[in-house]
Amino acid sequence: MSNPTAAREARALSVLMCRPTYFTVSYSINPWMHPENPTDTSRAIAQWDALVATYRELGFEVDFIDPLPGLPDMVFAANGGLVVDGLAYTANFRYDQRRPEAGAYAEWFAGAGLTVADAQFINEGEGDLLVVGDAILAGTGFRSTTESHAELAGLVRHQVIPLTLVRDDFYHLDTALAVLDARPGHEQIAYLPSAFDAASLEVLRSRYPDAIEASEDDAAVFGLNAVSDGLHVVTAAAATHFQAQLAERGFEPIGVDMSELRLSGGGAKCCTLEIRRHPSTSQMDPFAE
Ligand code: ARG
């Protein structure tokens, strides 16, 4: 039997983040959001600052996009697009309240020297598009459409694998599934089985037979909304059983408190967009001469 803890390897990530200067819950586009309840913007900022400090301690390169007034969800940088192999596939938001964020992120991508591909179809970036090995796991059901998955497949060398979400409290793929090891040949994920339809579950079980199945309790505190460098896994502090499962597999869990951001339906991963400037796939370049 293979040793599930073998060869964990940290790879410092490059990430983009957006300070929650204008964070609040003023509309409701997911079941976590209750505009009638108060939010504490300074508390959100303090939690976000602690997340930035955690990433810096891990040696991550952290870049920032300027927050814009009137866009309270812009803090959720994961939704700003998908950056893979130096290509930035832009977000195209489902709900009007967030649509203006897409242009701001696209501008940042262009300014960072990335090739920008404008999405024609509804998708919410890394919220629903998770790179693992040579594949991109692509969520649909609530936000991103299967048309966007097909569009993305035409732009990248990764295989795009659609997965259907069925629970509105886990409306983005990154709330129900965490990529723990993205290296081709070492793929490891964790997910909440009840968040997926039967066909998607079958795909997950056959591709990732060693995956961690997370508990309802850990998923409910957004434990799966996690960021992994291959060794360290930044996850919700309250996801205690998930942290034990990670440790059993040789990962080093780091708990962070994102409870204020959770009032908008987000956690650590939602606040974090990975910037992959260089090719990561193990595949031969099919376009090479
Ligand atoms: N309030 C935001 C929304 O509903 C939260 C986004 C969370 N982001 C994420 N990547 N899951 O759109």
CSV table of C-alpha atoms in Angstrom, one decimal, residues 6-230:
chain,number,residue,atom,x,y,z
A,6,ALA,CA,4.9,10.3,1.7
A,7,ALA,CA,6.7,13.2,0.1
A,8,ARG,CA,4.6,16.2,1.1
A,9,GLU,CA,6.3,19.2,-0.4
A,10,ALA,CA,5.6,22.9,0.1
A,11,ARG,CA,5.6,25.1,-2.9
A,12,ALA,CA,5.3,28.9,-2.1
A,13,LEU,CA,2.2,30.2,-3.9
A,14,SER,CA,1.7,33.5,-5.7
A,15,VAL,CA,-1.6,34.9,-4.7
A,16,LEU,CA,-3.8,38.0,-5.3
A,17,MET,CA,-6.0,39.4,-2.5
A,18,CYS,CA,-8.3,42.4,-2.0
A,19,ARG,CA,-8.6,44.2,1.3
A,20,PRO,CA,-12.2,44.1,2.7
A,21,THR,CA,-12.3,47.9,3.1
A,22,TYR,CA,-15.9,48.0,1.8
A,23,PHE,CA,-17.0,44.6,3.2
A,24,THR,CA,-20.6,44.3,4.3
A,25,VAL,CA,-23.6,42.2,3.6
A,26,SER,CA,-26.0,44.5,1.8
A,27,TYR,CA,-27.7,42.0,-0.6
A,28,SER,CA,-28.3,38.2,-0.5
A,29,ILE,CA,-27.1,36.0,-3.3
A,30,ASN,CA,-26.4,32.9,-1.2
A,31,PRO,CA,-28.1,31.4,1.9
A,32,TRP,CA,-25.3,32.6,4.3
A,33,MET,CA,-26.1,36.3,3.5
A,34,HIS,CA,-28.6,38.1,5.8
A,35,PRO,CA,-28.5,41.8,5.1
A,36,GLU,CA,-30.8,42.4,8.1
A,37,ASN,CA,-27.9,41.3,10.4
A,38,PRO,CA,-25.1,43.7,11.2
A,39,THR,CA,-21.5,43.1,10.0
A,40,ASP,CA,-18.3,44.4,11.4
A,41,THR,CA,-16.0,45.7,8.7
A,42,SER,CA,-13.1,46.3,11.0
A,43,ARG,CA,-13.3,42.7,12.3
A,44,ALA,CA,-13.3,41.5,8.7
A,45,ILE,CA,-10.2,43.5,8.0
A,46,ALA,CA,-8.4,42.2,11.1
A,47,GLN,CA,-9.2,38.6,10.1
A,48,TRP,CA,-8.1,39.3,6.5
A,49,ASP,CA,-4.9,40.9,7.8
A,50,ALA,CA,-4.1,37.8,9.8
A,51,LEU,CA,-4.7,35.7,6.7
A,52,VAL,CA,-2.2,37.9,4.8
A,53,ALA,CA,0.3,37.5,7.6
A,54,THR,CA,-0.1,33.7,7.6
A,55,TYR,CA,0.6,33.6,3.8
A,56,ARG,CA,3.7,35.8,4.3
A,57,GLU,CA,5.0,33.4,7.0
A,58,LEU,CA,4.6,30.6,4.5
A,59,GLY,CA,6.7,32.6,2.0
A,60,PHE,CA,3.9,33.2,-0.4
A,61,GLU,CA,4.2,36.1,-2.8
A,62,VAL,CA,1.1,38.3,-2.0
A,63,ASP,CA,-0.2,40.9,-4.5
A,64,PHE,CA,-3.1,43.2,-3.9
A,65,ILE,CA,-5.9,44.7,-6.1
A,66,ASP,CA,-7.5,47.9,-4.9
A,67,PRO,CA,-10.9,47.5,-3.4
A,68,LEU,CA,-13.7,49.5,-4.9
A,69,PRO,CA,-16.5,51.2,-3.0
A,70,GLY,CA,-19.9,49.7,-3.6
A,71,LEU,CA,-18.5,46.2,-4.3
A,72,PRO,CA,-18.7,44.6,-0.8
A,73,ASP,CA,-17.9,41.1,-2.2
A,74,MET,CA,-14.7,42.2,-4.0
A,75,VAL,CA,-12.7,40.8,-1.1
A,76,PHE,CA,-13.5,37.3,-2.5
A,77,ALA,CA,-10.6,37.4,-5.0
A,78,ALA,CA,-11.0,33.8,-5.9
A,79,ASN,CA,-14.0,34.8,-7.9
A,80,GLY,CA,-12.0,37.4,-9.9
A,81,GLY,CA,-10.9,34.9,-12.6
A,82,LEU,CA,-8.8,31.8,-13.2
A,83,VAL,CA,-5.1,32.2,-13.8
A,84,VAL,CA,-3.4,29.2,-15.2
A,85,ASP,CA,-0.2,28.8,-17.3
A,86,GLY,CA,0.1,32.6,-17.6
A,87,LEU,CA,-3.4,32.9,-19.0
A,88,ALA,CA,-6.1,34.8,-17.2
A,89,TYR,CA,-9.7,33.6,-17.9
A,90,THR,CA,-11.9,36.4,-16.7
A,91,ALA,CA,-14.9,36.1,-14.4
A,92,ASN,CA,-18.4,36.8,-15.7
A,93,PHE,CA,-20.6,37.0,-12.6
A,94,ARG,CA,-24.0,35.4,-12.3
A,95,TYR,CA,-25.5,38.3,-10.3
A,96,ASP,CA,-25.7,41.9,-11.2
A,97,GLN,CA,-24.4,43.0,-7.8
A,98,ARG,CA,-21.0,41.5,-8.5
A,99,ARG,CA,-20.7,42.0,-12.3
A,100,PRO,CA,-18.5,45.2,-12.1
A,101,GLU,CA,-15.8,43.3,-10.2
A,102,ALA,CA,-14.9,41.3,-13.4
A,103,GLY,CA,-13.5,44.4,-15.2
A,104,ALA,CA,-11.4,45.5,-12.2
A,105,TYR,CA,-9.8,42.1,-12.0
A,106,ALA,CA,-9.3,41.9,-15.8
A,107,GLU,CA,-7.5,45.2,-15.6
A,108,TRP,CA,-5.2,43.9,-12.8
A,109,PHE,CA,-4.4,40.8,-14.9
A,110,ALA,CA,-3.4,42.8,-17.9
A,111,GLY,CA,-1.3,45.1,-15.8
A,112,ALA,CA,0.5,42.1,-14.3
A,113,GLY,CA,1.5,41.0,-17.8
A,114,LEU,CA,-0.9,38.1,-18.1
A,115,THR,CA,-2.7,37.2,-21.3
A,116,VAL,CA,-6.4,38.0,-20.7
A,117,ALA,CA,-9.1,35.8,-22.2
A,118,ASP,CA,-12.5,37.5,-21.8
A,119,ALA,CA,-15.1,35.0,-20.8
A,120,GLN,CA,-18.3,35.1,-22.8
A,121,PHE,CA,-20.1,32.7,-20.5
A,122,ILE,CA,-21.1,33.0,-16.8
A,123,ASN,CA,-18.3,31.8,-14.5
A,124,GLU,CA,-17.0,32.8,-11.1
A,125,GLY,CA,-13.3,32.1,-11.5
A,126,GLU,CA,-11.6,29.9,-8.9
A,127,GLY,CA,-14.7,29.8,-6.9
A,128,ASP,CA,-15.8,27.1,-9.3
A,129,LEU,CA,-12.6,26.3,-11.2
A,130,LEU,CA,-10.0,24.3,-9.2
A,131,VAL,CA,-6.7,23.3,-10.8
A,132,VAL,CA,-5.4,19.9,-9.7
A,133,GLY,CA,-2.7,18.2,-11.7
A,134,ASP,CA,-3.5,18.2,-15.4
A,135,ALA,CA,-7.2,18.7,-14.6
A,136,ILE,CA,-9.4,21.6,-13.8
A,137,LEU,CA,-12.4,20.6,-11.6
A,138,ALA,CA,-15.2,22.8,-12.7
A,139,GLY,CA,-18.3,23.4,-10.6
A,140,THR,CA,-21.7,24.1,-11.9
A,141,GLY,CA,-25.3,24.1,-10.6
A,142,PHE,CA,-25.5,27.6,-8.9
A,143,ARG,CA,-23.0,30.0,-10.5
A,144,SER,CA,-20.7,28.9,-13.3
A,145,THR,CA,-22.3,27.4,-16.4
A,146,THR,CA,-21.3,24.3,-18.4
A,147,GLU,CA,-20.9,26.6,-21.4
A,148,SER,CA,-18.1,28.4,-19.5
A,149,HIS,CA,-16.5,25.0,-18.8
A,150,ALA,CA,-16.4,24.3,-22.6
A,151,GLU,CA,-15.1,27.8,-23.3
A,152,LEU,CA,-12.3,27.3,-20.8
A,153,ALA,CA,-11.5,23.9,-22.2
A,154,GLY,CA,-10.8,25.5,-25.6
A,155,LEU,CA,-8.3,27.9,-24.0
A,156,VAL,CA,-6.1,25.7,-21.8
A,157,ARG,CA,-4.3,22.4,-22.0
A,158,HIS,CA,-5.8,21.1,-18.8
A,159,GLN,CA,-8.7,18.7,-19.0
A,160,VAL,CA,-11.9,20.4,-17.7
A,161,ILE,CA,-14.0,18.1,-15.6
A,162,PRO,CA,-17.6,19.3,-14.8
A,163,LEU,CA,-19.0,18.6,-11.4
A,164,THR,CA,-22.5,19.4,-10.4
A,165,LEU,CA,-23.2,21.0,-7.0
A,166,VAL,CA,-26.6,20.3,-5.5
A,167,ARG,CA,-26.7,22.2,-2.2
A,168,ASP,CA,-27.3,25.9,-2.2
A,169,ASP,CA,-25.3,26.4,1.0
A,170,PHE,CA,-22.2,25.0,-0.9
A,171,TYR,CA,-22.9,27.0,-4.0
A,172,HIS,CA,-19.3,27.4,-5.2
A,173,LEU,CA,-17.0,24.4,-5.8
A,174,ASP,CA,-14.4,25.9,-3.4
A,175,THR,CA,-16.9,25.7,-0.5
A,176,ALA,CA,-17.3,21.9,-1.0
A,177,LEU,CA,-13.9,20.7,-2.3
A,178,ALA,CA,-10.3,21.6,-1.4
A,179,VAL,CA,-7.2,20.9,-3.5
A,180,LEU,CA,-4.5,19.7,-1.1
A,181,ASP,CA,-1.8,18.6,-3.5
A,182,ALA,CA,-2.0,20.0,-7.1
A,183,ARG,CA,1.2,18.4,-8.4
A,184,PRO,CA,0.6,16.1,-11.4
A,185,GLY,CA,1.0,12.5,-10.2
A,186,HIS,CA,0.4,13.5,-6.6
A,187,GLU,CA,-3.1,14.8,-6.7
A,188,GLN,CA,-4.9,14.9,-3.4
A,189,ILE,CA,-8.3,16.5,-2.6
A,190,ALA,CA,-10.9,16.7,0.2
A,191,TYR,CA,-14.6,17.1,-0.4
A,192,LEU,CA,-18.0,17.0,1.1
A,193,PRO,CA,-19.9,14.1,-0.6
A,194,SER,CA,-23.4,15.5,0.0
A,195,ALA,CA,-22.6,18.6,-2.0
A,196,PHE,CA,-22.4,16.7,-5.3
A,197,ASP,CA,-24.9,14.9,-7.5
A,198,ALA,CA,-24.4,11.1,-8.0
A,199,ALA,CA,-22.6,11.3,-11.3
A,200,SER,CA,-20.1,13.8,-10.0
A,201,LEU,CA,-19.5,11.7,-6.9
A,202,GLU,CA,-18.7,8.8,-9.1
A,203,VAL,CA,-16.1,10.9,-11.0
A,204,LEU,CA,-14.6,12.1,-7.7
A,205,ARG,CA,-14.4,8.6,-6.2
A,206,SER,CA,-12.8,7.1,-9.3
A,207,ARG,CA,-10.3,9.8,-9.9
A,208,TYR,CA,-9.4,10.4,-6.2
A,209,PRO,CA,-9.9,7.1,-4.3
A,210,ASP,CA,-7.7,8.3,-1.4
A,211,ALA,CA,-9.5,11.7,-1.0
A,212,ILE,CA,-10.5,12.9,2.4
A,213,GLU,CA,-14.2,12.9,2.9
A,214,ALA,CA,-15.0,15.9,5.1
A,215,SER,CA,-17.7,15.9,7.7
A,216,GLU,CA,-20.8,18.1,7.6
A,217,ASP,CA,-19.7,20.0,10.6
A,218,ASP,CA,-16.3,20.9,9.1
A,219,ALA,CA,-17.8,21.9,5.8
A,220,ALA,CA,-20.4,24.1,7.6
A,221,VAL,CA,-17.6,26.2,9.0
A,222,PHE,CA,-16.0,26.4,5.5
A,223,GLY,CA,-13.1,24.0,6.4
A,224,LEU,CA,-13.0,23.0,2.8
A,225,ASN,CA,-12.5,26.6,1.7
A,226,ALA,CA,-8.8,26.0,2.2
A,227,VAL,CA,-5.5,27.0,0.6
A,228,SER,CA,-2.8,24.4,0.4
A,229,ASP,CA,0.8,24.8,-0.7
A,230,GLY,CA,1.2,21.1,-0.8
